[in-house]
mmCIF file of C-alpha atoms in Angstrom:
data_model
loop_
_atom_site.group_PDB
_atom_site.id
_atom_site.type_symbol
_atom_site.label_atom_id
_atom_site.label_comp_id
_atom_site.label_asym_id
_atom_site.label_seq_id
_atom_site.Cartn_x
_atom_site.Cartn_y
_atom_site.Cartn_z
ATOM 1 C CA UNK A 1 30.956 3.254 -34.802
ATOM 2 C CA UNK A 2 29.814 3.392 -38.491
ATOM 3 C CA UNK A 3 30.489 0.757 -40.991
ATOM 4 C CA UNK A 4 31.322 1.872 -44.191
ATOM 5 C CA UNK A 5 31.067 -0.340 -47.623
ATOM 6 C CA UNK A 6 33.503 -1.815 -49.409
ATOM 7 C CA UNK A 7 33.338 0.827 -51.972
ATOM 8 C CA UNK A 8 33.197 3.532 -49.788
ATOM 9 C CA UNK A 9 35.829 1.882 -47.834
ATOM 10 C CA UNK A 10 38.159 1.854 -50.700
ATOM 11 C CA UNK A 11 37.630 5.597 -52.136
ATOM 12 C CA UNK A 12 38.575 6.685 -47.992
ATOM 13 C CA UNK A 13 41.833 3.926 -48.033
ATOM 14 C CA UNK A 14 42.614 6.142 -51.518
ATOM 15 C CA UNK A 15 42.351 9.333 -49.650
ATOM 16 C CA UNK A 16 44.432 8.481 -46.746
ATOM 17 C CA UNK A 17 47.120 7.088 -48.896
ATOM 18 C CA UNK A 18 46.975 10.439 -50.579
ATOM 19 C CA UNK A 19 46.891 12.664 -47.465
ATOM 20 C CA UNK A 20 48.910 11.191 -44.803
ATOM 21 C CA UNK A 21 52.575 11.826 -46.875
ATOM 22 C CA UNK A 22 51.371 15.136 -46.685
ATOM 23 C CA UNK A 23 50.352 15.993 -43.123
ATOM 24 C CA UNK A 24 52.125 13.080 -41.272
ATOM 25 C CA UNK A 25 55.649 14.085 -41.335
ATOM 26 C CA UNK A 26 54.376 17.864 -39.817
ATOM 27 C CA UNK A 27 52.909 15.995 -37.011
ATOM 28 C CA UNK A 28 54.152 15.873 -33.541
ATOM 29 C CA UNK A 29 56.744 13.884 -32.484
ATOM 30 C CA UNK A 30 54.372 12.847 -29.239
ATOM 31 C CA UNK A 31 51.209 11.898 -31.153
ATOM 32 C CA UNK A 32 51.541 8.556 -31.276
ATOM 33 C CA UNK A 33 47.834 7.186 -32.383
ATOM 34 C CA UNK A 34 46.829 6.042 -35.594
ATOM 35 C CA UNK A 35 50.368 6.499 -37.327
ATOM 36 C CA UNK A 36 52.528 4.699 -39.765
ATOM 37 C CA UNK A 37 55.265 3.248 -37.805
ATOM 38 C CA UNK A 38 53.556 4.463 -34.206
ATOM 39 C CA UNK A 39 52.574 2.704 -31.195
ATOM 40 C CA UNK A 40 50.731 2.761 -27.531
ATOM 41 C CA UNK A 41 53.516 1.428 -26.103
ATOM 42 C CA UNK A 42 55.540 4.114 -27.467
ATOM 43 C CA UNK A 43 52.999 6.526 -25.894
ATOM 44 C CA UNK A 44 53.183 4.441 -22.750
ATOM 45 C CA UNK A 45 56.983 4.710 -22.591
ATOM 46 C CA UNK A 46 57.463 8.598 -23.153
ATOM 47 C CA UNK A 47 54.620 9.107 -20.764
ATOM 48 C CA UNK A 48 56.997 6.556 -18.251
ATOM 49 C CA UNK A 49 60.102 8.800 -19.160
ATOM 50 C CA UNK A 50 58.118 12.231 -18.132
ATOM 51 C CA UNK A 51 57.357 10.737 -14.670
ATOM 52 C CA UNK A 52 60.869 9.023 -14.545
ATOM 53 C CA UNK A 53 62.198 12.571 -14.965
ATOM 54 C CA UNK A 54 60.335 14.155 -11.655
ATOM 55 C CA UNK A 55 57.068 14.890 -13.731
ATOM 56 C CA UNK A 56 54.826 13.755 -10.706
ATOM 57 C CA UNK A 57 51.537 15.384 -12.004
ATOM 58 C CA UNK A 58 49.423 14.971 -14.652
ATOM 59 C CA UNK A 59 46.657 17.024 -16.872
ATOM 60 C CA UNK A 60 44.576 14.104 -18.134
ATOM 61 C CA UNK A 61 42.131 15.455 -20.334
ATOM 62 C CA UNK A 62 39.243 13.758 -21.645
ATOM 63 C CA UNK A 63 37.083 15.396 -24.634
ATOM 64 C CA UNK A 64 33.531 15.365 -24.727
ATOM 65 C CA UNK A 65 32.197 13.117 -27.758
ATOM 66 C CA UNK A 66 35.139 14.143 -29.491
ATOM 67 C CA UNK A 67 34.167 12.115 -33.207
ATOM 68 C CA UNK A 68 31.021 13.265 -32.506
ATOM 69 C CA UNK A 69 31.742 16.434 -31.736
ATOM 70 C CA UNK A 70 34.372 17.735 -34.800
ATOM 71 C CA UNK A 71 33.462 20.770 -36.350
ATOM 72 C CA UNK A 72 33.348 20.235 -40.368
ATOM 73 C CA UNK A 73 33.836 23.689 -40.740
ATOM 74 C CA UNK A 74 37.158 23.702 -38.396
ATOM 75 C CA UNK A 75 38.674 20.720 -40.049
ATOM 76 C CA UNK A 76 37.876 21.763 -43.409
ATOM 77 C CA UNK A 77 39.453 25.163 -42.722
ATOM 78 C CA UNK A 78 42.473 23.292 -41.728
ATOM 79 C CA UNK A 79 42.747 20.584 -44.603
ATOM 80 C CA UNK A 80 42.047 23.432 -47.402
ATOM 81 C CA UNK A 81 45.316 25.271 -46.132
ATOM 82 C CA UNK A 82 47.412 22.019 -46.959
ATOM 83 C CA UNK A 83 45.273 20.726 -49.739
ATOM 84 C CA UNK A 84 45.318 22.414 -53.411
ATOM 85 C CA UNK A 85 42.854 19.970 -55.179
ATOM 86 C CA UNK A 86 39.332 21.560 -54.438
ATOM 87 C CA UNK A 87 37.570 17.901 -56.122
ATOM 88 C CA UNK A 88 39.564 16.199 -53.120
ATOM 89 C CA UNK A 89 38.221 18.388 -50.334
ATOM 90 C CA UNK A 90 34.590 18.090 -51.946
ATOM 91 C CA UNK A 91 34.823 14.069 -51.589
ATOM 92 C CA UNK A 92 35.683 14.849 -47.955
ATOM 93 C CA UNK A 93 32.863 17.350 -47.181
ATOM 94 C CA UNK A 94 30.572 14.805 -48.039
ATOM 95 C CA UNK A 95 31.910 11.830 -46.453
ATOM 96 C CA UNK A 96 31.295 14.507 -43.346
ATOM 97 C CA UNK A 97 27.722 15.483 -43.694
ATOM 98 C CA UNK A 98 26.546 11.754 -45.257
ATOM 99 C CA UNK A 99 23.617 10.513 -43.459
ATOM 100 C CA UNK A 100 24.029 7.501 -41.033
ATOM 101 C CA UNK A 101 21.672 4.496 -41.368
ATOM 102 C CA UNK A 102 20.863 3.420 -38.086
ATOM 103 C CA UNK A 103 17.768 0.366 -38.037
ATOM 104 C CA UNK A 104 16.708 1.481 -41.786
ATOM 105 C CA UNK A 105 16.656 5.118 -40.899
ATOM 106 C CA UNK A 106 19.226 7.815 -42.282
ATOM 107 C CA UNK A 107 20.018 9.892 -39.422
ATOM 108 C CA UNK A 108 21.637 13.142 -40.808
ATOM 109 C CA UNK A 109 25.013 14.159 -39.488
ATOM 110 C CA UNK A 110 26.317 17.865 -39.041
ATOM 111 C CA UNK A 111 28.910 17.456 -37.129
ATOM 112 C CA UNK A 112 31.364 14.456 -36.348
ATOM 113 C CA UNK A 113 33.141 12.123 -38.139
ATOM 114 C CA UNK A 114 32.648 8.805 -38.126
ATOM 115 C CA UNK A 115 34.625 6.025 -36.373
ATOM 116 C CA UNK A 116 35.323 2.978 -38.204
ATOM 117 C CA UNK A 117 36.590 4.258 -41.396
ATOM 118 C CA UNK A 118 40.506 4.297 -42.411
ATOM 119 C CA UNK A 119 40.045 7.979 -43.397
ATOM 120 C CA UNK A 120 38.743 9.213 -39.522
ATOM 121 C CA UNK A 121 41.815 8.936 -37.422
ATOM 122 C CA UNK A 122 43.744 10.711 -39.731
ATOM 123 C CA UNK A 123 41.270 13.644 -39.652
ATOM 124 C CA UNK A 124 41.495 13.715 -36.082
ATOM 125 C CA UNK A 125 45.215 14.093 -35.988
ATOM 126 C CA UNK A 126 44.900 17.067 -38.287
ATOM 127 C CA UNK A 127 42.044 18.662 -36.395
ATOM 128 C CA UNK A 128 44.144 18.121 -32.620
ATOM 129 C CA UNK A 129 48.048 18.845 -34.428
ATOM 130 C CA UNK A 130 47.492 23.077 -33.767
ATOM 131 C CA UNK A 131 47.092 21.811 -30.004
ATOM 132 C CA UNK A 132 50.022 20.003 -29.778
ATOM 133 C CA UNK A 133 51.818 22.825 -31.392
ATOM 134 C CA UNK A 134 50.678 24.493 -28.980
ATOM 135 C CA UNK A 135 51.829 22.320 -26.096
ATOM 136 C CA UNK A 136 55.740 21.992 -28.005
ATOM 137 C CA UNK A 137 55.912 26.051 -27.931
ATOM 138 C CA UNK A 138 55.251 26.279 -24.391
ATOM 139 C CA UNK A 139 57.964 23.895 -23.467
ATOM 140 C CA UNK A 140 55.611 21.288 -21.880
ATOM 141 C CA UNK A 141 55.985 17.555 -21.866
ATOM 142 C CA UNK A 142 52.935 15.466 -23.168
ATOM 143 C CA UNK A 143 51.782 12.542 -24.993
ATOM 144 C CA UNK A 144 48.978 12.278 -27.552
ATOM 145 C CA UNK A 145 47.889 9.278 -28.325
ATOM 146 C CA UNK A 146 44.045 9.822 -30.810
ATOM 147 C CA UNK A 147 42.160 12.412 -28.376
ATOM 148 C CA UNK A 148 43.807 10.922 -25.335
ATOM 149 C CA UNK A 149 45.880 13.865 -24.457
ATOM 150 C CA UNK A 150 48.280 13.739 -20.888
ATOM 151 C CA UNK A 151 50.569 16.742 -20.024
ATOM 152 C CA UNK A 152 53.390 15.952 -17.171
ATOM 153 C CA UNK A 153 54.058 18.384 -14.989
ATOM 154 C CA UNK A 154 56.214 19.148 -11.331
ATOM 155 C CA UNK A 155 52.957 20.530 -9.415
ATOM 156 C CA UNK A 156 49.869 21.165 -9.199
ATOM 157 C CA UNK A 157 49.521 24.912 -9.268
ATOM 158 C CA UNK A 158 51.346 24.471 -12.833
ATOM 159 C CA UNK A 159 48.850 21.814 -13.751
ATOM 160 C CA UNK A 160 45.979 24.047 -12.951
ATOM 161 C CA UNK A 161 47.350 26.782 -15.236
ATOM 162 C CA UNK A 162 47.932 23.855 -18.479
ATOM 163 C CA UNK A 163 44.533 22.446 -18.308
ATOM 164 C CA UNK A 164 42.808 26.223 -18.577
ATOM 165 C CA UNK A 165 45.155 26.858 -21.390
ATOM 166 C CA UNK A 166 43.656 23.467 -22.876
ATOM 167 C CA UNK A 167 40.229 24.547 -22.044
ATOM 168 C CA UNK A 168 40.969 27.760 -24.537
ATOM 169 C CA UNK A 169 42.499 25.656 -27.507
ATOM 170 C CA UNK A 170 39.887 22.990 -27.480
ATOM 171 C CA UNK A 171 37.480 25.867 -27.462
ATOM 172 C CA UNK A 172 38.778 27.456 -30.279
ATOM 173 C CA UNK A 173 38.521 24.213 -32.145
ATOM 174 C CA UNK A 174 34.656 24.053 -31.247
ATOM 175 C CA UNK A 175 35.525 20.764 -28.883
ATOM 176 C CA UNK A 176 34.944 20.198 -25.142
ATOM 177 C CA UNK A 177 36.591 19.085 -22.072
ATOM 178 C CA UNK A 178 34.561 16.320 -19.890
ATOM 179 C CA UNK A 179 35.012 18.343 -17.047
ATOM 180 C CA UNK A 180 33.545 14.956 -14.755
ATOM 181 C CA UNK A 181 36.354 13.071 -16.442
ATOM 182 C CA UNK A 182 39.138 15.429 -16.342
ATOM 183 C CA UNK A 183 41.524 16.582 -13.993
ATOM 184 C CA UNK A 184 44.953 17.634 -12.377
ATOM 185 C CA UNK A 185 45.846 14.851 -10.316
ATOM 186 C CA UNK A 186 49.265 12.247 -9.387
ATOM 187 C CA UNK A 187 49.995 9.683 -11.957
ATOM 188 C CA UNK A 188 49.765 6.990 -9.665
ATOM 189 C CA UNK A 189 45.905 8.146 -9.842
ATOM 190 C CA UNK A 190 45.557 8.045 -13.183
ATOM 191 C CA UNK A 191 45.881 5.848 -16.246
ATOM 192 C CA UNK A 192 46.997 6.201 -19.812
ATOM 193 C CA UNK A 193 46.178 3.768 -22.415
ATOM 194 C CA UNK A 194 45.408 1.124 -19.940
ATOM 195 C CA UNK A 195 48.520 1.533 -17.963
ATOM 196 C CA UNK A 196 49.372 3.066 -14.721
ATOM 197 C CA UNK A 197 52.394 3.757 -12.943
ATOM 198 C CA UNK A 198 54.155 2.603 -9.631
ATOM 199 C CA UNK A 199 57.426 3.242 -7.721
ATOM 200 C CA UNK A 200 59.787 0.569 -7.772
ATOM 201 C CA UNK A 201 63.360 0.302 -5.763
ATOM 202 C CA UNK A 202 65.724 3.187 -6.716
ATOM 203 C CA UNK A 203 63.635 4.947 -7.173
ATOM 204 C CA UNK A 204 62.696 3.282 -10.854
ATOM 205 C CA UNK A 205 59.182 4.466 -12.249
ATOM 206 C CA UNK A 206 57.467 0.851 -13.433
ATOM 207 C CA UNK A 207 54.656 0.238 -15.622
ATOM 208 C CA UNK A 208 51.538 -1.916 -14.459
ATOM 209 C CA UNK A 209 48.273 -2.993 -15.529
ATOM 210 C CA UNK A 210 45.516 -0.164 -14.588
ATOM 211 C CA UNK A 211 42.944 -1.385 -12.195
ATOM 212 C CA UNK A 212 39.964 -0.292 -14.379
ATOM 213 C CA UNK A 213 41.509 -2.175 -16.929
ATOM 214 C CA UNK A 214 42.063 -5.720 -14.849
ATOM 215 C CA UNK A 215 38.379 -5.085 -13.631
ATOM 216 C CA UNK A 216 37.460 -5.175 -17.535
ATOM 217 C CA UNK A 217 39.837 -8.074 -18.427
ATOM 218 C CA UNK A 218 38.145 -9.927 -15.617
ATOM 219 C CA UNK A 219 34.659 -9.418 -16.259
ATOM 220 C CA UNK A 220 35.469 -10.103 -20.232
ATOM 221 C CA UNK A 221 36.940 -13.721 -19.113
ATOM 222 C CA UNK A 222 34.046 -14.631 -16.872
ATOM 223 C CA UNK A 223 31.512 -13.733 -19.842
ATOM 224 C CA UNK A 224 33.597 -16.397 -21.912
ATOM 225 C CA UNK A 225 33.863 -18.966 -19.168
ATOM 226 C CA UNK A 226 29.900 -18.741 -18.219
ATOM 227 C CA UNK A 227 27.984 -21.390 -18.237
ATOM 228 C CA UNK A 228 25.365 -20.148 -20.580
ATOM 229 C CA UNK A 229 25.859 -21.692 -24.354
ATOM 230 C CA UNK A 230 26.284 -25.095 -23.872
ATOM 231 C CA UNK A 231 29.858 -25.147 -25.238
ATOM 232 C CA UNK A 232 32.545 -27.665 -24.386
ATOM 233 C CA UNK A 233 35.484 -27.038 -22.696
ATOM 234 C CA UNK A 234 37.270 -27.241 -25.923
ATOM 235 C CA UNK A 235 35.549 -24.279 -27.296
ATOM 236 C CA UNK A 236 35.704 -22.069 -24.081
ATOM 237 C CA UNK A 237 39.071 -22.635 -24.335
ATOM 238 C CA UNK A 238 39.390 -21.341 -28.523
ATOM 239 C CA UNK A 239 37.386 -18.347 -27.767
ATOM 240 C CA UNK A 240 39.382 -17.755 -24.712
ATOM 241 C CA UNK A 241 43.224 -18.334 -26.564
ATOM 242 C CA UNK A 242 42.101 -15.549 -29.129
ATOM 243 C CA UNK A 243 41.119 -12.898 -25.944
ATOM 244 C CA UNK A 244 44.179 -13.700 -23.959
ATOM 245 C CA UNK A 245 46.904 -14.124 -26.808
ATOM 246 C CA UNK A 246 45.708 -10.441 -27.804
ATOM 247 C CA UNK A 247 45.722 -8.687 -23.720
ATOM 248 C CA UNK A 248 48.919 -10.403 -23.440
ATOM 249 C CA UNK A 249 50.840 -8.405 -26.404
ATOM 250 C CA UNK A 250 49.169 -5.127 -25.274
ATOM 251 C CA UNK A 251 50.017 -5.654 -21.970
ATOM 252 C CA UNK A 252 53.247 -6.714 -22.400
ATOM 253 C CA UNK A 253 55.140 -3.831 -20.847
ATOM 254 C CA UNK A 254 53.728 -4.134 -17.283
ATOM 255 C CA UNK A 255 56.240 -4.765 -14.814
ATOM 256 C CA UNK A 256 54.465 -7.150 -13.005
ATOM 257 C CA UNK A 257 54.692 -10.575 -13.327
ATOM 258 C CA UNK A 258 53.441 -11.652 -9.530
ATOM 259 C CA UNK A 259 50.021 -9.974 -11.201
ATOM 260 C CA UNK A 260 49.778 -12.127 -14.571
ATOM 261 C CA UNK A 261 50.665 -15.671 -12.218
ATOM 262 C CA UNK A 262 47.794 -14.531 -9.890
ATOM 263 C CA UNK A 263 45.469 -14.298 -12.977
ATOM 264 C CA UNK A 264 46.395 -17.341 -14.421
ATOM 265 C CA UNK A 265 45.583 -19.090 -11.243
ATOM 266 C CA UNK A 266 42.283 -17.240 -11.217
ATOM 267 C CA UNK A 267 41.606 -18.003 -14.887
ATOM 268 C CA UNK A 268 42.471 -21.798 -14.250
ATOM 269 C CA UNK A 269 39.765 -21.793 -11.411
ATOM 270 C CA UNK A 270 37.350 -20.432 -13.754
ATOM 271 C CA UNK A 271 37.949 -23.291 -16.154
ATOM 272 C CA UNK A 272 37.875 -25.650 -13.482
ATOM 273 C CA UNK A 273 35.071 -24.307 -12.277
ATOM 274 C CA UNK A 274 33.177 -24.655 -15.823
ATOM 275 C CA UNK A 275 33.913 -28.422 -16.146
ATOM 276 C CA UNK A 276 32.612 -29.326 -12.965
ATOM 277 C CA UNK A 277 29.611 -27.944 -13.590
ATOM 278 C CA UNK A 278 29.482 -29.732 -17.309
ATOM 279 C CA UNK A 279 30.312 -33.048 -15.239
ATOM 280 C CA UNK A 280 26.925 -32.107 -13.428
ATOM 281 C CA UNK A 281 26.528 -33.399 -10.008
ATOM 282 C CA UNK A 282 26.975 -36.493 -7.597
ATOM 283 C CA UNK A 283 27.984 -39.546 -8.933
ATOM 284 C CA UNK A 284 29.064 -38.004 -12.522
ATOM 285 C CA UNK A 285 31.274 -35.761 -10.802
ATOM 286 C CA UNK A 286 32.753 -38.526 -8.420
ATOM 287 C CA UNK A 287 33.455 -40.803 -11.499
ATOM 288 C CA UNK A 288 35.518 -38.570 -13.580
ATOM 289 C CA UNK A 289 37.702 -37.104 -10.410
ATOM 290 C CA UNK A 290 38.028 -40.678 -10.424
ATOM 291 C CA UNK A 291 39.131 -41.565 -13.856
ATOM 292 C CA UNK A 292 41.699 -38.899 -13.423
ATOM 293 C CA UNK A 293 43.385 -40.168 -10.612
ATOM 294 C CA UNK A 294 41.491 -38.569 -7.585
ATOM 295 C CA UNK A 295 40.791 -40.865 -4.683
ATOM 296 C CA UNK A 296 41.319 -40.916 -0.996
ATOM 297 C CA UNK A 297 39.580 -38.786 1.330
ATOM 298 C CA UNK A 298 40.236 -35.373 -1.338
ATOM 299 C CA UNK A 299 37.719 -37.836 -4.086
ATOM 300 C CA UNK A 300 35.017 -37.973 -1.208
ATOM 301 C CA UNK A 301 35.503 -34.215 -0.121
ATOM 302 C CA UNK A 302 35.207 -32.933 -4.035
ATOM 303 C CA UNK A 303 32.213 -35.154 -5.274
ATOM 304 C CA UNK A 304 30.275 -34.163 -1.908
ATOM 305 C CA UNK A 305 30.607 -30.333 -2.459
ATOM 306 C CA UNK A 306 30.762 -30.500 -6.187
ATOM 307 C CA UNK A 307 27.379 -28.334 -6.376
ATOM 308 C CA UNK A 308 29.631 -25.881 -4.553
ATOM 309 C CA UNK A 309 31.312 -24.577 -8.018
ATOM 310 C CA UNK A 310 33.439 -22.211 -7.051
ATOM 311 C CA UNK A 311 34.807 -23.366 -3.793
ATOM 312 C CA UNK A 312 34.976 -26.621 -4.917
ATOM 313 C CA UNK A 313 37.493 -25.476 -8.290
ATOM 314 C CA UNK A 314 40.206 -24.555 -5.764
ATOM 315 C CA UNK A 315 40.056 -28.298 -3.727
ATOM 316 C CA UNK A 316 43.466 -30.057 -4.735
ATOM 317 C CA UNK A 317 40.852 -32.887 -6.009
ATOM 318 C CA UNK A 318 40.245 -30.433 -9.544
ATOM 319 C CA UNK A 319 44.560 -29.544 -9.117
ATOM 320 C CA UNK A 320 44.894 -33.107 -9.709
ATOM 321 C CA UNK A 321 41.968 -33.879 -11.994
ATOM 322 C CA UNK A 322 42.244 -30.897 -14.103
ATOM 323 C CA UNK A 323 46.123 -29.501 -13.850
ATOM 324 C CA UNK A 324 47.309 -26.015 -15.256
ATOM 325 C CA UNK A 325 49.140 -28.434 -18.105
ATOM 326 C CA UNK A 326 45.573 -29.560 -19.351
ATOM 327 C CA UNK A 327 44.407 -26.099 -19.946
ATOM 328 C CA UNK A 328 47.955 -25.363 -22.120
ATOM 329 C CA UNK A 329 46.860 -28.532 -23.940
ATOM 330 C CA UNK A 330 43.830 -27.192 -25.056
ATOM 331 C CA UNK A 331 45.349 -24.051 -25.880
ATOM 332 C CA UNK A 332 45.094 -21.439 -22.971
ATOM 333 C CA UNK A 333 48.292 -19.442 -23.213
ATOM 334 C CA UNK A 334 49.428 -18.458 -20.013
ATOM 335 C CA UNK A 335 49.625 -14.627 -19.391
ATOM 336 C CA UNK A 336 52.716 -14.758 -16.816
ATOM 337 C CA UNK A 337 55.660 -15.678 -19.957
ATOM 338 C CA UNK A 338 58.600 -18.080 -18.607
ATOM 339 C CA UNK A 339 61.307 -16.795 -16.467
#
């Protein structure tokens, strides 16, 4: 990523407000990234219609390094046939070929452009559109979404014959495939975007959270709810709102509420899990189950094992002590929405 300043920042907002009239009404109708008015989940949901339709297989093709990898004399070809003013195209050269400085070192650049300015994903729309021409003339069915390119197809033989043809036009635009992360494969394999997809009754394609992508959300929540930091409760639970509030909208289109009830059950552990350890052991432990109406035998079971963390955050002692209401108190939305 490269951080531009404010200035620079500014002049690139000028030049996308000046070139993306021009080129984004010639784009594809299935490039979907980085567009006025343009969504993942409307990639998500063509990609969902392809399958629905009998599209079984997919050509998921990832590029090598793409922003590192664009060819400033390619794109500049390309933006020169659209753009008159030659002043314009200058500005852009050199936005290209400026130096990065990486630990108070410029590192020169000559090739690439850089992520994290509002000028770059427009450049790489202009750079991929002759490919998706490409794909529309040939009759196939795809979704673009940034260089995140899947082509739906009936078999594999014809999915063979799409990703050489792929391997030629991303040649031709000095780019290449990641042949260890490409491939012709089923969708159920595969993910787009974050999402995968499963047969339901009927048979109705459904959308669900990827695995790769739980395995991230997970790991993300238990580096919030460690207990490195010395942070209350109260915190955890701010810094964990903001996260969850956020995967929630994205991955609002899975089909599978069974999945976000089983994570809210898992993140509730967590939390319970972090306060006994802030309640330290023994007889701290035993006198805030307590104080939050624990007793019987399930007050004797919890304190004794409370050095136990996690097996202890499932007893019905920490249900009791700590319910799912106390975490919506302090602000942990729930992932799994109301019925």
């Amino acid at each position: 990523m490269g951080i531009p300043t404010v200035l620079d920042r500014f002049i690139q907002q000028c030049l996308l407000q000046a070139l993306q009239p021009m080129f984004d009404p010639t784009f594809s109708e299935h490039s979907h990234g980085f567009r006025p008015g343009r969504r993942a989940h409307d990639a998500v949901r063509e990609a969902q219609s392809y399958v629905q339709a009998g599209r079984r297989w997919v050509v998921d093709v990832d590029l090598e390094k793409f922003f590192d990898r664009v060819n400033h004399d390619v794109l500049m070809n390309k933006l020169g046939k659209r753009v008159g003013d030659r002043r314009l195209l200058r500005i852009i050269r050199r936005y290209l070929e400026a130096g990065i400085m990486a630990d108070g070192v410029v590192v020169e650049r000559r090739e690439g452009t850089p992520q994290g300015g509002p000028l770059s994903p427009l450049l790489a729309n202009v750079l991929l559109d002759s490919v998706d021409k490409e794909l529309e003339r040939r009759g196939h069915a795809f979704v673009r979404y940034a260089d995140d390119c899947n082509v739906y197809v009936r078999s594999r033989r014809a999915g063979e014959r799409v990703m050489e043809a792929l391997r030629r036009q991303y040649a031709r635009l000095r780019l290449r495939v990641n042949e260890d992360k490409s491939t012709v494969a089923r969708v159920w394999d595969r993910k787009f975007l974050g999402y995968s997809f499963w047969v339901a009754k009927g048979p109705t394609i459904k959308r669900r959270v990827a695995p790769k992508a739980l395995g991230e959300f997970k790991k993300r929540v238990r580096q919030i709810t460690s207990r490195t930091g010395g942070r209350s409760l109260e915190q955890v639970a701010e810094k964990l709102r903001s996260y969850l509030l956020g995967w929630r909208q994205y991955f609002s289109l899975a089909d599978t509420p069974r999945i976000f009830e089983d994570l809210d059950k898992w993140i509730h552990r967590r939390l319970r899990m972090l306060q006994l350890r802030q309640w330290k052991r023994g007889t701290t432990a035993f006198r805030e189950l307590q104080r939050r109406g624990v007793d019987g035998a399930a007050l004797g079971i919890a304190a004794r094992f409370a050095r136990s963390w996690w097996h202890v955050a499932a007893h019905k002692a920490l249900h009791i002590a700590l319910p799912s209401s106390h975490f919506e108190q302090l602000g942990v939305p729930r992932l799994a929405l109301p019925h």
